Each structure stands twice: as C-alpha cells, then as structure tokens.
XYZ file of C-alpha atoms in Angstrom:
346
model
C 8.372 -22.061 22.666
C 8.660 -22.973 18.990
C 6.859 -19.975 17.490
C 9.887 -19.123 15.300
C 9.539 -22.529 13.639
C 5.869 -21.761 12.900
C 6.902 -18.394 11.433
C 9.580 -19.893 9.189
C 7.261 -22.693 7.994
C 4.664 -20.081 6.999
C 7.225 -17.962 5.126
C 8.531 -21.051 3.306
C 4.985 -22.101 2.367
C 4.175 -18.692 0.863
C 7.469 -17.911 -0.899
C 6.129 -19.111 -4.249
C 3.026 -16.938 -3.858
C 4.965 -13.627 -4.088
C 4.365 -11.368 -7.091
C 1.547 -9.444 -8.734
C -0.814 -12.355 -9.389
C -3.842 -12.534 -7.075
C -6.155 -15.091 -8.722
C -8.338 -17.843 -7.239
C -5.449 -20.303 -7.034
C -3.434 -17.751 -5.066
C -6.301 -17.279 -2.590
C -6.753 -21.015 -2.053
C -3.033 -21.637 -1.520
C -2.658 -18.606 0.745
C -5.624 -19.648 2.930
C -4.205 -23.167 3.182
C -0.888 -21.751 4.380
C -2.667 -19.517 6.931
C -4.666 -22.461 8.337
C -1.443 -24.436 8.692
C 0.179 -21.451 10.442
C -2.804 -21.201 12.808
C -2.620 -24.944 13.584
C 1.084 -24.629 14.365
C 0.465 -21.751 16.809
C -2.289 -23.724 18.569
C 0.133 -26.603 19.080
C 2.604 -24.244 20.754
C 0.014 -22.289 22.785
C 0.827 -23.990 26.100
C 4.566 -23.258 26.021
C 4.243 -19.838 24.314
C 1.642 -18.195 26.542
C 3.990 -15.423 27.702
C 5.779 -14.888 24.384
C 5.025 -11.594 22.586
C 6.026 -13.057 19.209
C 3.411 -15.797 19.725
C 0.583 -13.350 20.486
C 1.646 -11.126 17.572
C 1.512 -14.136 15.227
C -1.962 -15.170 16.469
C -3.416 -11.685 15.909
C -1.653 -11.375 12.551
C -3.136 -14.667 11.342
C -6.645 -13.588 12.369
C -6.288 -10.290 10.479
C -4.931 -11.972 7.337
C -7.702 -14.602 7.333
C -10.353 -11.875 7.571
C -8.684 -9.736 4.862
C -8.475 -12.709 2.476
C -11.906 -14.205 3.317
C -10.305 -17.455 4.465
C -12.418 -20.136 6.119
C -11.076 -21.550 9.388
C -12.121 -24.999 8.190
C -10.299 -26.640 5.301
C -7.036 -28.268 4.250
C -3.717 -27.256 5.782
C -0.343 -27.193 4.065
C 1.897 -30.248 4.476
C 4.809 -29.741 6.887
C 7.904 -28.146 5.365
C 10.796 -30.568 4.885
C 13.881 -29.748 6.914
C 16.527 -27.908 4.877
C 19.547 -29.967 3.875
C 22.708 -29.523 5.893
C 24.933 -26.757 4.557
C 27.446 -27.995 2.051
C 31.174 -27.302 2.574
C 30.921 -24.371 0.145
C 28.482 -22.472 2.388
C 25.171 -21.394 0.851
C 26.026 -21.737 -2.821
C 23.155 -24.188 -3.274
C 20.708 -21.509 -2.104
C 19.533 -18.664 -4.324
C 21.489 -15.801 -2.746
C 19.471 -13.306 -4.800
C 16.345 -14.113 -2.757
C 17.000 -12.228 0.477
C 14.018 -13.522 2.452
C 14.703 -17.142 1.572
C 18.419 -16.818 2.369
C 17.699 -15.094 5.687
C 15.191 -17.774 6.668
C 17.686 -20.515 5.787
C 20.483 -18.924 7.807
C 18.525 -17.720 10.839
C 15.491 -20.030 11.023
C 13.105 -17.048 11.053
C 11.853 -14.419 8.588
C 13.644 -11.056 8.505
C 12.293 -7.903 10.104
C 11.191 -4.978 7.927
C 10.936 -1.198 8.232
C 8.823 1.349 6.371
C 9.515 4.926 5.256
C 7.466 7.318 3.128
C 7.710 10.825 1.675
C 4.594 12.466 0.228
C 2.745 15.745 -0.063
C 4.395 18.867 1.328
C 6.702 16.751 1.763
C 5.834 14.830 4.899
C 8.322 12.208 6.031
C 7.489 9.024 7.900
C 10.837 7.630 9.090
C 11.909 4.027 9.618
C 11.412 4.709 13.346
C 7.785 5.912 12.895
C 8.628 9.558 13.533
C 6.621 11.981 11.386
C 7.800 15.390 10.171
C 6.569 18.017 7.733
C 9.523 19.607 5.944
C 10.234 22.823 4.080
C 13.276 21.216 2.394
C 13.911 22.802 -1.004
C 16.386 21.422 -3.517
C 17.774 17.866 -3.435
C 17.879 15.830 -0.231
C 18.765 12.146 0.351
C 15.973 9.938 1.621
C 18.314 6.932 1.765
C 22.068 6.475 1.447
C 23.298 3.015 2.429
C 25.377 0.155 1.057
C 22.593 -1.011 -1.269
C 20.450 2.015 -2.170
C 20.670 5.730 -2.756
C 17.391 7.651 -3.015
C 17.230 11.396 -3.585
C 14.151 13.618 -3.621
C 14.146 17.043 -5.250
C 11.623 19.566 -3.925
C 10.315 22.887 -5.193
C 7.803 25.434 -3.758
C 4.188 24.305 -3.868
C 3.093 27.851 -4.735
C 4.677 31.270 -5.193
C 5.455 32.894 -1.860
C 4.820 29.687 0.115
C 7.288 28.012 2.512
C 5.731 24.644 1.671
C 7.433 22.452 -0.932
C 6.528 19.332 -2.899
C 8.625 16.536 -4.395
C 9.055 17.097 -8.117
C 11.755 14.509 -8.874
C 12.845 11.179 -7.379
C 16.113 9.409 -8.240
C 16.787 5.848 -7.039
C 20.124 4.071 -7.505
C 20.234 0.319 -6.941
C 23.921 -0.207 -6.297
C 25.852 -2.907 -8.103
C 25.620 -6.315 -6.402
C 28.101 -8.599 -8.092
C 26.179 -11.850 -7.696
C 22.754 -10.489 -8.587
C 22.329 -7.201 -10.485
C 24.095 -4.506 -12.455
C 23.800 -0.986 -11.054
C 20.435 0.415 -12.093
C 19.117 3.976 -11.950
C 15.426 4.854 -11.813
C 14.214 8.435 -12.184
C 10.712 9.883 -12.006
C 9.667 13.497 -12.611
C 6.307 15.231 -12.712
C 4.252 13.819 -15.598
C 6.971 11.243 -16.267
C 6.729 8.184 -14.004
C 8.265 5.532 -16.275
C 7.916 1.782 -15.912
C 11.596 1.249 -16.782
C 15.071 2.122 -15.559
C 17.041 4.893 -17.255
C 18.714 2.407 -19.610
C 15.296 1.196 -20.821
C 15.440 -2.147 -18.995
C 12.757 -3.442 -16.638
C 14.923 -5.786 -14.547
C 18.375 -6.109 -12.987
C 20.217 -7.040 -16.152
C 21.843 -10.119 -17.636
C 23.339 -11.534 -14.460
C 21.887 -14.811 -13.096
C 19.932 -12.880 -10.447
C 18.709 -10.168 -12.825
C 15.077 -11.138 -12.308
C 15.398 -10.349 -8.584
C 14.994 -6.644 -9.472
C 11.795 -5.896 -11.416
C 9.544 -2.903 -12.149
C 5.754 -3.371 -12.201
C 3.479 -0.677 -13.605
C 0.454 -0.422 -11.318
C -1.181 2.579 -13.025
C 0.245 3.884 -16.326
C 2.230 7.060 -15.736
C 0.975 7.338 -12.150
C 2.135 4.432 -9.992
C 5.040 1.984 -10.274
C 6.285 -0.654 -7.871
C 9.910 -1.803 -7.864
C 10.619 -5.164 -6.238
C 14.238 -5.759 -5.220
C 14.000 -9.309 -3.872
C 17.796 -9.631 -3.648
C 17.718 -7.128 -0.753
C 14.194 -7.859 0.528
C 12.949 -4.424 -0.490
C 9.882 -3.038 -2.284
C 9.506 0.587 -3.413
C 6.420 2.447 -4.652
C 6.571 5.727 -6.596
C 3.337 7.628 -7.266
C 2.181 10.899 -8.791
C -0.943 12.623 -7.474
C -1.679 16.065 -8.841
C 1.533 18.101 -9.081
C 3.654 16.081 -6.672
C 5.461 12.752 -6.418
C 5.511 10.386 -3.461
C 7.874 7.625 -2.355
C 7.276 4.605 -0.098
C 9.593 1.764 0.834
C 9.476 -1.513 2.730
C 13.082 -2.491 3.457
C 14.655 -5.364 5.348
C 16.053 -4.064 8.647
C 19.546 -5.271 7.760
C 19.426 -3.266 4.515
C 17.970 -0.111 6.092
C 20.719 -0.132 8.726
C 23.657 -0.794 6.373
C 25.320 2.623 6.458
C 28.288 4.376 8.065
C 28.597 7.557 10.136
C 29.513 9.453 6.973
C 26.080 8.617 5.545
C 24.307 10.372 8.405
C 21.946 12.615 6.401
C 19.028 10.384 5.419
C 15.490 11.701 5.844
C 14.173 8.118 6.166
C 16.498 7.533 9.117
C 16.675 10.823 11.014
C 13.745 12.742 9.565
C 14.000 16.423 8.650
C 16.740 18.523 10.231
C 15.245 20.661 13.028
C 15.737 23.863 11.037
C 13.639 22.433 8.185
C 10.598 21.250 10.177
C 7.212 22.942 9.867
C 4.057 22.928 11.930
C 1.015 21.315 10.285
C -1.224 24.070 11.694
C -1.494 26.545 8.781
C -1.325 30.190 9.848
C -2.931 33.073 7.992
C -5.216 32.730 5.016
C -4.981 29.532 3.034
C -6.038 28.911 -0.529
C -8.896 26.687 0.686
C -10.797 27.155 3.984
C -9.671 24.688 6.650
C -13.162 23.241 7.170
C -13.540 22.632 3.427
C -10.164 20.869 3.402
C -11.137 18.758 6.412
C -14.362 17.649 4.701
C -12.487 16.719 1.495
C -9.801 14.807 3.392
C -12.307 12.984 5.589
C -13.841 11.394 2.467
C -10.517 9.640 1.727
C -9.091 9.388 5.270
C -11.761 8.703 7.904
C -9.185 8.288 10.713
C -7.873 11.676 11.886
C -4.220 10.652 12.176
C -1.090 12.328 10.750
C -2.084 11.312 7.206
C -5.357 13.195 7.663
C -3.591 16.203 9.236
C -1.099 16.250 6.357
C -3.906 16.113 3.819
C -5.657 19.104 5.412
C -2.404 21.086 5.572
C -1.594 20.372 1.908
C -5.063 21.213 0.574
C -5.231 24.459 2.586
C -1.703 25.497 1.567
C -1.847 24.576 -2.121
C -5.540 24.780 -3.000
C -5.025 21.478 -4.907
C -7.599 18.824 -3.960
C -5.400 16.136 -5.566
C -3.394 16.171 -2.346
C -6.164 14.061 -0.822
C -5.043 11.291 -3.216
C -1.398 11.771 -2.192
C -2.157 11.158 1.491
C -4.529 8.295 0.658
C -1.863 6.632 -1.526
C 0.747 6.962 1.228
C -1.625 5.364 3.727
C -2.396 2.505 1.328
C 1.337 1.885 0.822
C 1.820 1.863 4.588
C -1.015 -0.656 4.915
C 0.805 -2.945 2.469
C 4.360 -2.352 3.660
C 4.180 -2.062 7.446
C 5.175 -5.273 9.224
C 3.164 -4.220 12.306
C -0.342 -3.054 11.393
C -0.771 -1.576 14.893
C 1.731 1.113 13.834
C -0.253 2.021 10.707
C -1.792 5.163 12.184
C 0.347 7.783 13.922
C -1.342 10.341 16.179
C 0.376 13.590 17.139
C-alpha cells in the first residue's frame, strides 16, 4: 500500500499555498492538488483496501473538496519529482526552519498534529481530547516544553463565584539557534496586540526569522501566530471579558518535555482538585433555558462547547461567552487533524 506516498505528494503540492491568502488562484491550485490526491488514492485502492490511513485519506479528500467547492473533473497536479539524495552534510540543503517540509523529507510522510484549547470559565480541551472545566485562579502553565512556554492567568468571573476566566496569556517562543531569537507574546483584557513584546512581528534577523509571524485577524480581538519552524499555529482571542487560547502543534513538539515539566493543562488537563461540574447549582445570573437558547443560536450541536457556553452564560450573566465558545469551536475546526474528533460529548 503506497498511501503514504500519496499523502506526501499532496503535502508537497500544497506547501506553497500556506498563508493568509485565499484568492481565486489559491482555490484553483488547491482543487488541482486535491484531484491529484484523489487520483493517487484510486490507483492504490486495490492494495490499500484494509488500510485505515487509506480510508481516512479518502474521506478527508471528499470533505475538503466539498468545503472548497472543488469539481471532481479538471486538471490534476503533475507528479512531484523525487527529492535529491541527501548530501554528505545531512539536510543543510533543506530549509530546516520549515518543520513540515523537513519532516516530509526525512520521513516520507506529513507529521501528525495535536490540538489544545482554553476558553471561557476556563474550559480546557487537552491534546488527548479530554475536556475539563477548571476553577484555577492565578497563573497556570498551559504548555511547558522544549520549544514553547504558555501561561494563562485567571481571575474570578464575578464576585463570590468559584468560576474564573483567563485575563492574561503569556507565550514564550524559546530561542532556536538556526531559526529565531527568543520571542515573548503577551495579551491582556482589552490589549490583544499584533506584535511581540519587543515590537517585532516576526522571529527576528536570523535567516529563518520569517518562520515565526503574527497575523492580525480582527484588530484588538483575534491574532494568529504561525511558527512554521516547529509546525505550530496559535490563536489568541478576546470575547467579552475573557481571553481564549487555541493551538495546533506538531506531535513531536507537543511531546518534547521532561518529567520535571509535568504540570501542563494542555497535556494533563486540570488537577482533580481544580475541576468543576458544568451543571450550575443554585441561582444563576441568567436562567438556564435562556442561556440554552442563546447558545443554540451559535452552537447548534449540543456537545461540550455548547455545555460550556450554557455554564458560562448562566454563571456570569455575560452573553459574550457565546462568542467565546463559538470561537473555540471554529479554531478546533481549523486546527484538528481529525474532523471526527471535532465534537466531544460528555
């Protein structure tokens, strides 16, 4: 079964299509690459019938073609030339500050990815698709590995409430000699900047500086940070009086930590003593049925995002929390490698 070759050809054909641009030319090129990917899977169908990766690729192609309005008829991309043999100096000829390209070159397949998010009360979706609602107050690490440190600071959502919201997010992109200088990004309520703390918008003057870039999606409300040198994308949003964090990280990056770095909410979720039920007790600030109606307008599927939305609106009385849950779901839709895991039901 040669499905991995089909996967790597598709990744190679779409590498130059990464970035914020989504014009007509992008759509045409992307559809061409998808048709070529589909053709490749059909050619391997006989030998790959029992391969899960093959069936996953076939369903993924169908979904992407529908999402991008691609016609099944039309030109296909030319076959990808075989990569040159490695030179005696290893991979120096390859751009080592492009993680996905380097991984594909070395392993013959695209890397795997994991997704984590923190939003609302806060609610934590871990890299392992566990989902917790936390009462954590003060500063807690979401991530602490060899490449990234992310800390969220929480404060009470309302006087006398056990519920908390994220009021500050600090992200440290650790120094990577070949690619970037160490960069620190910090967002606070009503201050979601489109720049690092030193005023820069990229990874610095090193040759791979452009492999770390900040994009402003909505002024003062939504930024996206692309760290291509580690195959990672981060979104930071503000909705109402709370901040949210979402990440799509290469598996190798997400798992690059030692036993001493054991407290990471994105890895282990909330400590047991800090977990809360999402069934509000007592009188809330908004009736539960009113909250359910408001949340259903933004979140028609009654999954954990919907449950979290209802909990937050009831607890805080702030209808902007519907936008927080909706934004987290939209990030998950973009970042999750397996769309079947998009919704979590508890």
